[in-house]
Coordinates of C-alpha atoms and ligand atoms in Angstrom, one line a residue:
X294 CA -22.1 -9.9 -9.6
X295 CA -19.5 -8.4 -7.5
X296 CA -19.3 -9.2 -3.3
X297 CA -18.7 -6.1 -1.2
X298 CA -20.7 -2.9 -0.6
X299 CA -23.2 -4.0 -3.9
X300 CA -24.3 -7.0 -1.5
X301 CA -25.9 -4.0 0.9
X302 CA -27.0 -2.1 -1.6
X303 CA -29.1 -5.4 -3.1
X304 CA -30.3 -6.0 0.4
X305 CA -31.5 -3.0 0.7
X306 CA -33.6 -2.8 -2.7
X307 CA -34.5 -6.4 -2.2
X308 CA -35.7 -6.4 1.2
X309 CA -38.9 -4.3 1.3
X310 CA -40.0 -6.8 -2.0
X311 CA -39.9 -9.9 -0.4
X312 CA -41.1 -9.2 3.2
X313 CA -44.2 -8.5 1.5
X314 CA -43.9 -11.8 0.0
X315 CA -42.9 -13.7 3.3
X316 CA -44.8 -13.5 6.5
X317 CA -42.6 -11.0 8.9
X318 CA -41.4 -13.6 12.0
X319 CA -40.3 -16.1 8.6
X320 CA -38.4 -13.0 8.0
X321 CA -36.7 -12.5 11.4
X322 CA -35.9 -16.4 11.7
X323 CA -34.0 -16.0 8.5
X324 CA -32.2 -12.5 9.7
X325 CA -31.6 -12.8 12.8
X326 CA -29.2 -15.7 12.7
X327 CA -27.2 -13.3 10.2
X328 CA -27.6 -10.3 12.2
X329 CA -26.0 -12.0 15.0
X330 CA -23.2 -13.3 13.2
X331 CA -22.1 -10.1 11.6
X332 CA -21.9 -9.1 15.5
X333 CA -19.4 -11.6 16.6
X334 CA -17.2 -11.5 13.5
X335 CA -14.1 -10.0 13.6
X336 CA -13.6 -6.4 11.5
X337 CA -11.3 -7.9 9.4
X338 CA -14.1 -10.6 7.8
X339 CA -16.3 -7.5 7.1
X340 CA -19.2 -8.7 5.1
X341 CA -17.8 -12.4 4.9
X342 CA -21.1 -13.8 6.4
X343 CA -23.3 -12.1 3.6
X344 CA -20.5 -13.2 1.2
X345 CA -20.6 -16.9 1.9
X346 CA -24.4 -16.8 1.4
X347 CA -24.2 -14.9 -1.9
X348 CA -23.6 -16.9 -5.3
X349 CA -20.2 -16.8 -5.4
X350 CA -19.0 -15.2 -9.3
X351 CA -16.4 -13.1 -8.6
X352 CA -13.2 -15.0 -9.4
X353 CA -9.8 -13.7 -7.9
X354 CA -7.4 -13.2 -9.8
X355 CA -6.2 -11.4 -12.9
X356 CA -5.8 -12.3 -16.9
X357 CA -3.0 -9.9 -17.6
X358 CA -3.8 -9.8 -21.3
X359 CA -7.3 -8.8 -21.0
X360 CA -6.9 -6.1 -18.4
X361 CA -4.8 -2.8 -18.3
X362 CA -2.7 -2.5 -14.9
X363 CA -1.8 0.6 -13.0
X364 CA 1.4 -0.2 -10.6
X365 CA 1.4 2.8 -8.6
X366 CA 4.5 3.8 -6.5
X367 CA 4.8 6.7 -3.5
X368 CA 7.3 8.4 -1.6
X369 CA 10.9 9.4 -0.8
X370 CA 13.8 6.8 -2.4
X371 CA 15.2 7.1 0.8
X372 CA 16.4 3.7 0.6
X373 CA 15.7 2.8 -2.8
X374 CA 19.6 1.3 -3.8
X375 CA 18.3 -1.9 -1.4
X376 CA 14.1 -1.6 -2.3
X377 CA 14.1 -0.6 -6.1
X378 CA 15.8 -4.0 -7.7
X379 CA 13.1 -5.9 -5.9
X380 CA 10.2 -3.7 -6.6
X381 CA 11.3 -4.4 -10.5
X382 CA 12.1 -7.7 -10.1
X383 CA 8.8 -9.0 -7.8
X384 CA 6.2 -6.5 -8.8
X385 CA 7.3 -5.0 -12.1
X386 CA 8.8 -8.1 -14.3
X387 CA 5.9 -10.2 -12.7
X388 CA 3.5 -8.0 -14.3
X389 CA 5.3 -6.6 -17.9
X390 CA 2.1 -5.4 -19.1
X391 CA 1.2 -3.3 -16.5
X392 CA 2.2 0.3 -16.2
X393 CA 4.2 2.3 -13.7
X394 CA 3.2 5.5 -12.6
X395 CA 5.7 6.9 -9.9
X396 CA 5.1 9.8 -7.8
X397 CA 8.4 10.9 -5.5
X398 CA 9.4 13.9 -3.6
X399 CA 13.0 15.8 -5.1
X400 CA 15.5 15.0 -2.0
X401 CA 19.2 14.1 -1.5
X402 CA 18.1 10.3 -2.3
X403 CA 16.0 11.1 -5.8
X404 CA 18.9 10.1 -7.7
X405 CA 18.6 6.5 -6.8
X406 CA 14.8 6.5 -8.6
X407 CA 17.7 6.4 -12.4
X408 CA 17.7 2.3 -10.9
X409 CA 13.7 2.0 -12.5
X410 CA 15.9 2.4 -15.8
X411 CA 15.3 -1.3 -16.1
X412 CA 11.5 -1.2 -15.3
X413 CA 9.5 -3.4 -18.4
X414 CA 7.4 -0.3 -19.0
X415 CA 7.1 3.5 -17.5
X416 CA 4.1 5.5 -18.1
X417 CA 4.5 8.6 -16.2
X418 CA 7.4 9.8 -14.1
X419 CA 6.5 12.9 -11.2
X420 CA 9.3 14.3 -8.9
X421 CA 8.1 17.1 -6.9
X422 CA 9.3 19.4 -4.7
X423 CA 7.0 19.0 -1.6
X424 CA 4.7 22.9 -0.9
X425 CA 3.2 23.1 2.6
X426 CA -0.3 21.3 2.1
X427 CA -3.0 23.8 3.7
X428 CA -4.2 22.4 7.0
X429 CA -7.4 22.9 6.2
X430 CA -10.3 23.3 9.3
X431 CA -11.7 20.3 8.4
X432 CA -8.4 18.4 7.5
X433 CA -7.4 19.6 11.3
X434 CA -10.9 18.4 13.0
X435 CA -10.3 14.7 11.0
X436 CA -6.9 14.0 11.5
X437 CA -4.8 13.3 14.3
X438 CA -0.9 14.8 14.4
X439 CA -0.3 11.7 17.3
X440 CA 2.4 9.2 16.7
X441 CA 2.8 11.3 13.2
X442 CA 6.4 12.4 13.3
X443 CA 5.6 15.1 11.5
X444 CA 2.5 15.9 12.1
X445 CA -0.6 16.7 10.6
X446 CA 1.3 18.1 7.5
X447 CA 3.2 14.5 7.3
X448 CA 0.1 12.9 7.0
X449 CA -1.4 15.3 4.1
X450 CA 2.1 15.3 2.4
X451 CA 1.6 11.6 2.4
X452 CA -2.2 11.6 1.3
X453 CA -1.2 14.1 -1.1
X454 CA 1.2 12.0 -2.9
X455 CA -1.2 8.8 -2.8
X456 CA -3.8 11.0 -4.5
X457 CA -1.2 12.3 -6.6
X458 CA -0.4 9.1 -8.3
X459 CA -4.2 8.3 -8.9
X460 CA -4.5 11.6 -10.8
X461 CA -1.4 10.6 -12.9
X462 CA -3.4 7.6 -13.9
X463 CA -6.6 9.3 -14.5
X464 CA -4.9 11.9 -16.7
X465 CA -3.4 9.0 -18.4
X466 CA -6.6 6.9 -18.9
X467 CA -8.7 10.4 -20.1
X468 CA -5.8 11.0 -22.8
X469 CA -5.5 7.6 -24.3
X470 CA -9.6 7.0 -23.8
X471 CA -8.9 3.9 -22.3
X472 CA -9.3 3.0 -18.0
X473 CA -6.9 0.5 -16.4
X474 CA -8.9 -2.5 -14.6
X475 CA -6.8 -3.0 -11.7
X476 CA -4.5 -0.5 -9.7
X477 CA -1.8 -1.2 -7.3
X478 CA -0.4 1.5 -4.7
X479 CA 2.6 0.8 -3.0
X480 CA 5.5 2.1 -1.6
X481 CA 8.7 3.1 -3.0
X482 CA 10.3 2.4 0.4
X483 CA 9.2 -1.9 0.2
X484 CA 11.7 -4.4 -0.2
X485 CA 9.9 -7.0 -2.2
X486 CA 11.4 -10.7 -1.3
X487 CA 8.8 -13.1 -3.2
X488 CA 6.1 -11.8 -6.0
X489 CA 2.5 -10.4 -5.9
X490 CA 0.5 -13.0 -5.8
X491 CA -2.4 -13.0 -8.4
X492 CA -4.9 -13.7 -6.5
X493 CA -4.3 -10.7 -4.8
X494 CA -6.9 -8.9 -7.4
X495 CA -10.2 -9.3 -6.1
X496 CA -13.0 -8.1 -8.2
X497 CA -15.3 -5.6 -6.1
X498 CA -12.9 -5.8 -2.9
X499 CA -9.7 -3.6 -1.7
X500 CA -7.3 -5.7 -0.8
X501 CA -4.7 -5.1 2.2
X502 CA -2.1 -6.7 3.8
X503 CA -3.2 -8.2 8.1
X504 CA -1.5 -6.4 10.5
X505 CA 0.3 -3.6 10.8
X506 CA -3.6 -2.0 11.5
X507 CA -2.1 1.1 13.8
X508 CA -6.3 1.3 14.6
X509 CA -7.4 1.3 11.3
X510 CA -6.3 -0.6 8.4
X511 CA -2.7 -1.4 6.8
X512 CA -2.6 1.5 4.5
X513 CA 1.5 0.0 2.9
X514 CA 0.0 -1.8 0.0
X515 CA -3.3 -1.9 -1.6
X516 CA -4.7 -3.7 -4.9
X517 CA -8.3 -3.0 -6.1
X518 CA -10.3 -2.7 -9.2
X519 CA -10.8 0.7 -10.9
X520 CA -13.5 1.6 -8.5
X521 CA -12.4 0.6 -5.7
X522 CA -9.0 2.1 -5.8
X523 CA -10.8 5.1 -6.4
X524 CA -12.4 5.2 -3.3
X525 CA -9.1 4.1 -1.1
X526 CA -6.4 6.5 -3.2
X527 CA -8.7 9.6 -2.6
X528 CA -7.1 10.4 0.5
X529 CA -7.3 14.0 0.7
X530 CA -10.4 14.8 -1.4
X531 CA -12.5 12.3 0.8
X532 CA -11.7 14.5 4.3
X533 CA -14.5 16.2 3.9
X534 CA -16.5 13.3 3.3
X535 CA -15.3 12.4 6.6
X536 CA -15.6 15.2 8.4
X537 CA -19.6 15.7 7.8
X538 CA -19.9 12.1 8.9
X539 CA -18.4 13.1 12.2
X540 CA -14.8 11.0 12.3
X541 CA -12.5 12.8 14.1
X542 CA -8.4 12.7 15.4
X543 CA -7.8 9.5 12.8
X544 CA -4.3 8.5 11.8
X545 CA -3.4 7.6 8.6
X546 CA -4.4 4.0 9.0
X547 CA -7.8 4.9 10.9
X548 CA -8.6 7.5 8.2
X549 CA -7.8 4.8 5.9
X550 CA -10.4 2.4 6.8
X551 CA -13.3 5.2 8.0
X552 CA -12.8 6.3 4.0
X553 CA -13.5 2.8 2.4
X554 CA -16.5 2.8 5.4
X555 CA -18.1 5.8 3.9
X556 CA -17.9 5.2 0.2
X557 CA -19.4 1.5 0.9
X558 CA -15.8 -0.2 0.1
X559 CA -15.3 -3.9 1.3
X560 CA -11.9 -4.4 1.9
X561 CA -9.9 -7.8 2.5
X562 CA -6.6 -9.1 4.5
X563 CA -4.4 -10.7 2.2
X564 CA -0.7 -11.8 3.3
X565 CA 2.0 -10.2 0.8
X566 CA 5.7 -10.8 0.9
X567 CA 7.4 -6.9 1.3
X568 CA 8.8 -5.1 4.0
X569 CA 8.9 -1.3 4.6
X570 CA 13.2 -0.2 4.8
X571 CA 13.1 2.1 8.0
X572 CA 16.3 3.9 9.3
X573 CA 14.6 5.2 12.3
X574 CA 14.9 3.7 15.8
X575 CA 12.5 1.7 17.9
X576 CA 12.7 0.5 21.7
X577 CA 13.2 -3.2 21.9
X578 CA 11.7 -5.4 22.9
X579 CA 8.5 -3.2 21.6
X580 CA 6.0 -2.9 24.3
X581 CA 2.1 -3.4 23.6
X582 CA 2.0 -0.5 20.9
X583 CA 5.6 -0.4 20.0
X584 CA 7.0 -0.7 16.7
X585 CA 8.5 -4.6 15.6
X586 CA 11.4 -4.5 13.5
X587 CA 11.5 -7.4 11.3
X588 CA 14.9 -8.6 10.0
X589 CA 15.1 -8.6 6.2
X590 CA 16.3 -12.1 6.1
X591 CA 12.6 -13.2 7.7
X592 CA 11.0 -16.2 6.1
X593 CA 8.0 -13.6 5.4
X594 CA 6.0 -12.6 4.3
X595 CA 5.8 -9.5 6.4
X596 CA 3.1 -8.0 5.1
X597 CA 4.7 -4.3 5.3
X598 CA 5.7 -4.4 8.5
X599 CA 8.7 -2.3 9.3
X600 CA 12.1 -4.1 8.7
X601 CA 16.0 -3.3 8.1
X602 CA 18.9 -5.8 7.2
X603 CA 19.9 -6.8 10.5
X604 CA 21.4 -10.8 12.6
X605 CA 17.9 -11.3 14.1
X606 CA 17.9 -11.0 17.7
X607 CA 14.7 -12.9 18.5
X608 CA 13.1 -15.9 16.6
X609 CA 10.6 -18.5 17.4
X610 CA 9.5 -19.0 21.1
X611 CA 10.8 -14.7 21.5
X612 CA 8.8 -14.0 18.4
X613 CA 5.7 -15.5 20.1
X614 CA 6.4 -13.4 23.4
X615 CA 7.1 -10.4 22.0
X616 CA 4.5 -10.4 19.2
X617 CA 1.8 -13.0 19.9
X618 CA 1.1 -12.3 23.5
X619 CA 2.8 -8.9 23.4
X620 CA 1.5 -6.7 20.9
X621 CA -2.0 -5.3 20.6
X622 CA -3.6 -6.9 17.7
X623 CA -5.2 -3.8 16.3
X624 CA -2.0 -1.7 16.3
X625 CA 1.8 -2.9 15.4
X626 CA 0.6 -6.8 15.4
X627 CA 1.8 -8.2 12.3
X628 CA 1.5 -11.9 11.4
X629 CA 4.2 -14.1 13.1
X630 CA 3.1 -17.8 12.6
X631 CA 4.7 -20.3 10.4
X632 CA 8.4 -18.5 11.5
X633 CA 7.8 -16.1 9.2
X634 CA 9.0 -13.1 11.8
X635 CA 12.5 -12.9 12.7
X636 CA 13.2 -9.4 14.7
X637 CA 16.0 -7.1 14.9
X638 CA 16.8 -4.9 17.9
X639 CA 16.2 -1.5 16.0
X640 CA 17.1 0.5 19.5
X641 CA 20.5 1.5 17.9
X642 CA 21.2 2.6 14.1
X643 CA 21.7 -0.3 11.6
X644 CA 24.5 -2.7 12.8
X645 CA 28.1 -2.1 10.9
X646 CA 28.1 -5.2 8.5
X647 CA 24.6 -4.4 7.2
X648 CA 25.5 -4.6 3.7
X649 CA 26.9 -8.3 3.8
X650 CA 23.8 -9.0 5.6
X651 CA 21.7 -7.3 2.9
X652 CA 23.7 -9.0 0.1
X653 CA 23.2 -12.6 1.4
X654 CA 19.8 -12.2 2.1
X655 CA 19.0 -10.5 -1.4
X656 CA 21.1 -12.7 -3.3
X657 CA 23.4 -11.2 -6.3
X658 CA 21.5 -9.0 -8.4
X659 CA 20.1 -7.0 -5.8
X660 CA 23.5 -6.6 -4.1
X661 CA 25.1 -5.7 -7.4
X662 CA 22.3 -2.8 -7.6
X663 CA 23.3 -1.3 -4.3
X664 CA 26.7 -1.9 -5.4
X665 CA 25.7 0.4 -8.5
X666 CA 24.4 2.8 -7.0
X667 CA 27.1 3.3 -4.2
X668 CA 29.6 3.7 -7.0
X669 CA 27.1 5.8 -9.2
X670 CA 28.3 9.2 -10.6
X671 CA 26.7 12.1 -11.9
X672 CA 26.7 11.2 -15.7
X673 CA 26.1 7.8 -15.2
X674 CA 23.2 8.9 -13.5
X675 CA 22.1 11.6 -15.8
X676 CA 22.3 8.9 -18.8
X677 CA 20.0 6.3 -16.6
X678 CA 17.5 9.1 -16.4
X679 CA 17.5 10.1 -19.9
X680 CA 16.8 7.2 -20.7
X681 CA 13.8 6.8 -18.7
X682 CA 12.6 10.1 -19.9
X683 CA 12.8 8.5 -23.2
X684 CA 10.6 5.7 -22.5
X685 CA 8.0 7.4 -20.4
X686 CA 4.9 9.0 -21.5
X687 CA 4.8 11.7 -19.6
X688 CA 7.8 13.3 -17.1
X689 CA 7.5 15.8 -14.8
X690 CA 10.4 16.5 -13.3
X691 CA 13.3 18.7 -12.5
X692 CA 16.1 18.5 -15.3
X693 CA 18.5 15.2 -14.6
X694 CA 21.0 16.8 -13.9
X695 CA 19.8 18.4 -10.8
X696 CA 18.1 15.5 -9.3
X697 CA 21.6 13.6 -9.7
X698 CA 23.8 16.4 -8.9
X699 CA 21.7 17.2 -5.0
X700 CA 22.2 13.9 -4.4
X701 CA 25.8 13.3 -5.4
X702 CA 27.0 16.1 -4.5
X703 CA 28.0 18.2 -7.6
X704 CA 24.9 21.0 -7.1
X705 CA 24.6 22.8 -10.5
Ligands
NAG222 C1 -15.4 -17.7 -3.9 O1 -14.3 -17.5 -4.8 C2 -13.1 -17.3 -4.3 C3 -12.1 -16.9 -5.4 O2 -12.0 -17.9 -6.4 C4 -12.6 -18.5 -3.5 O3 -11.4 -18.3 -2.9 C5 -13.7 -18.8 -2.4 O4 -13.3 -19.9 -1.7 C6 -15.1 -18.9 -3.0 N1 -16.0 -18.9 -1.9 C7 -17.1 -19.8 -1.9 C8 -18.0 -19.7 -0.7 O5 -17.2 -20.6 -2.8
NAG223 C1 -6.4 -14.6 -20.8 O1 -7.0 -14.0 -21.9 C2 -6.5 -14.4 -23.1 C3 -7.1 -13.6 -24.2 O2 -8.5 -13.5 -24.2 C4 -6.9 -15.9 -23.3 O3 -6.3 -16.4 -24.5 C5 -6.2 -16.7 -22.1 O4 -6.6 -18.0 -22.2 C6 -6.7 -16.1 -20.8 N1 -5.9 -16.7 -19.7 C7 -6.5 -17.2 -18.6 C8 -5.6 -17.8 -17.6 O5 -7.7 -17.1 -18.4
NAG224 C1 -0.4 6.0 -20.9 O1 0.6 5.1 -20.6 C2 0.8 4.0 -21.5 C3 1.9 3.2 -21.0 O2 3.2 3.8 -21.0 C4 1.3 4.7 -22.9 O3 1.4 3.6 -23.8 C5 0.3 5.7 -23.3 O4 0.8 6.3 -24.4 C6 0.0 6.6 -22.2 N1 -1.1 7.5 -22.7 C7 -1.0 8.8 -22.6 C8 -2.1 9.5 -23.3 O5 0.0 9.4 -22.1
NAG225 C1 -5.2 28.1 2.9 O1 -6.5 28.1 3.4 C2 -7.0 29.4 3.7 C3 -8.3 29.4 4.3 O2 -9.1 28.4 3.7 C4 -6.9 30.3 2.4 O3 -7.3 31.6 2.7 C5 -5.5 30.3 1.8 O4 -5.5 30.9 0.6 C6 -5.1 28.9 1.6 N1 -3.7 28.8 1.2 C7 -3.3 28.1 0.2 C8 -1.8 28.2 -0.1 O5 -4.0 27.4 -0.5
NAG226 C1 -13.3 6.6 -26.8 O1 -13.7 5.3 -26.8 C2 -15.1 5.0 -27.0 C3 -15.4 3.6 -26.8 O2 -14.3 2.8 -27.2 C4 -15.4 5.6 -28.3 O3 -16.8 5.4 -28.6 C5 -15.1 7.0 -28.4 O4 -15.4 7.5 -29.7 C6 -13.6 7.3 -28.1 N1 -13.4 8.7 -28.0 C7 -12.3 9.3 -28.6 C8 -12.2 10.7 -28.4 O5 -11.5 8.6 -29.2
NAG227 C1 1.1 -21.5 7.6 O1 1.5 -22.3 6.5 C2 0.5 -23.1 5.9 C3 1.1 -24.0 4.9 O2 1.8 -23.2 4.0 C4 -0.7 -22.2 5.4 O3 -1.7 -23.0 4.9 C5 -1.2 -21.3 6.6 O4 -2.1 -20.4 6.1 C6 0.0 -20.6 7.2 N1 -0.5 -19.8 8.4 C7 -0.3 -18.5 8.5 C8 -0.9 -17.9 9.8 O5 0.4 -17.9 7.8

């Protein structure tokens, strides 16, 4: 038996049975107590009160050589010389069996996706070139273009290339008759500083990282079961879905959590140790619903909250200003205890030195990568990519050459 949305739907084909069985106020001394608890709970412990008084089966966890795994990577490689050796190293080489299915927009920083040369194993490779998503009147009613920097169409390019991914796996699965157990959706733009933690895979439950919650849920990581998954990684097909049941003006994050409300999904706050590598700018200190920039050399784990290699600026007693008392919990909070938040003033560009900084936090590998790719050429780019092409199932992509040569400047 599985914890999550199946708890409701027992209750609900249980209940009528057994109040027939047990006189009605027995009934209402054994609900009420529940019903009042699932009141004061916090959002974040949805369903924990029916959980705890459930037989408890589902085991976290995950026996990699029993089940298939789907590692599912999105978006621009924007930054991807600093993020890509520890997306291999902490998510990739932890988990050798599992497949990779990548799914990037063709930009200047493309080129820097030849670095997943080294991944253990590459199932299906997609670099598109991004098409105006239709702005549907239903996508326009349900979303929200606020604190979107690009708009409405940023958030459907985004859903459109977390949807995209989950039909690369489906295509997959349909061809070799086979469906992966687990899938795991993350960005391209994370910088991984410790591994996914098994326990992470939690059968019946989608499983986030706290914070970061913008008014909905932290929608930079997500691990779930085949079903599951499906339900959170439909983010365009389920607008409608959440249209007829009347959400309306959600951000990414709020349209995230109102879709795993609609299909039934429990979800779960689990801490993870990655970071997402912004370039952009943020006030500091961040005010009640500004943006926390987290130094890259935190203790972690951040748990996706925005970071960049910077000399942290505040730590300990400012961290619990700024963030604990400052922030509002259900927007840019992020987990600070423990000293695992050190922030950087981000109200400048990154600070000149940033690449020592990045290289003594990372250690050596990871600075030798970014060394790589700074020196990278066309050829030696073309050969990293060829030989991904050989190792991958499927590639769908523009010719090597031409990924390599926008972004390193020989255009063919
Ligand atoms: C249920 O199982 C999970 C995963 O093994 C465990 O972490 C949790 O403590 C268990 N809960 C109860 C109430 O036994
Ligand atoms: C995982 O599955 C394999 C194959 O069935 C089994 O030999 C192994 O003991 C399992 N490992 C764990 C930790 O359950
Ligand atoms: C799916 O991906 C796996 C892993 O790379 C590969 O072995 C398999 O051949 C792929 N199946 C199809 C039909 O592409
Ligand atoms: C966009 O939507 C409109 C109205 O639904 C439709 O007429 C048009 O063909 C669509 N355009 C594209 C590119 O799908
Ligand atoms: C797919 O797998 C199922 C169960 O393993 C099997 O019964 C079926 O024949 C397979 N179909 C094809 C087309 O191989
Ligand atoms: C702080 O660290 C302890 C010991 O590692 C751990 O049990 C606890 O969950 C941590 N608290 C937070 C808020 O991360």
């Amino acid at each position: 038996m599985t914890i999550g949305p199946r708890s409701n739907e027992r209750c609900n084909l249980v209940l009528p049975t057994i109040s027939k069985l047990i006189d009605w106020r027995l009934w209402l001394i054994l609900i009420l107590p529940l019903f009042l608890l699932t009141m004061v709970y916090p959002s974040s412990l949805y369903l924990s009160p029916l959980k705890a008084l459930l037989p408890n089966t589902s085991v976290a966890g995950v026996n990699q050589s029993q089940q298939r795994i789907a590692i599912c990577l999105v978006g621009g490689a924007r930054r991807f010389e600093l993020t890509g050796p520890s997306i291999i190293k902490n998510l990739l080489k932890e988990y050798p069996d599992a497949d990779l299915f990548l799914n990037s927009p063709m930009d200047r920083d493309a080129y820097k996706l030849s670095l997943l040369r080294d991944a253990p194993r590459i199932a299906a490779v997609r670099v598109f070139v991004p098409q105006p998503i239709n702005e549907t009147e239903p996508r326009a009613r349900v979303l929200t273009a606020r604190n979107s920097p690009n708009g409405i169409q940023g958030l459907l390019q985004y859903f459109n290339l977390v949807e995209g991914c989950l039909e690369m796996i489906t295509s997959n699965e349909s061809r070799g008759n086979f469906t992966y157990a687990w899938i795991v959706r993350t960005r391209v733009d994370g910088y991984w500083s410790g591994k996914l933690d098994p326990e992470a895979f939690v059968p019946g439950v989608y499983v986030v990282p706290p914070g970061s919650r913008y008014g909905g849920l932290n929608d930079r990581l997500g691990i779930g079961d085949r079903k599951t998954s499906m339900a959170a990684l439909s983010r365009l097909s389920l607008i409608p879905r959440l249209d007829q049941a009347g959400r309306r003006e959600l951000n990414s994050e709020a349209a995230f959590k109102a879709q795993l409300e609609v299909e039934g999904v429990a979800w779960q706050e689990k801490q993870a140790p990655f970071c997402v590598v912004t370039n952009r700018q943020y006030g500091f200190p961040p005010g009640r619903y500004g943006v926390p920039v987290a130094s890259m050399g935190s203790p972690g784990p951040l748990s996706g909250a925005k970071c960049r290699p910077c000399n942290a600026v505040c730590v300990g007693p400012c961290v619990s200003d700024v963030v604990g008392l400052g922030l509002d919990r259900d927007w840019s909070w992020t987990e600070w205890r423990n000293g695992s938040l050190e922030l950087c003033d981000a109200s400048g560009g990154w600070e000149s030195g940033w690449e020592a900084i990045f290289d003594r936090v990372a250690g050596p590998e990871p600075a030798e990568a970014r060394k790589r790719v700074k020196r990278m050429d066309v050829d030696a780019c073309v050969l990293a990519f060829d030989e991904m092409r050989s190792r991958a199932s499927i590639w769908d992509a523009p010719p090597p050459n031409q990924i390599c040569g926008l972004g390193l400047g020989r255009l063919i």
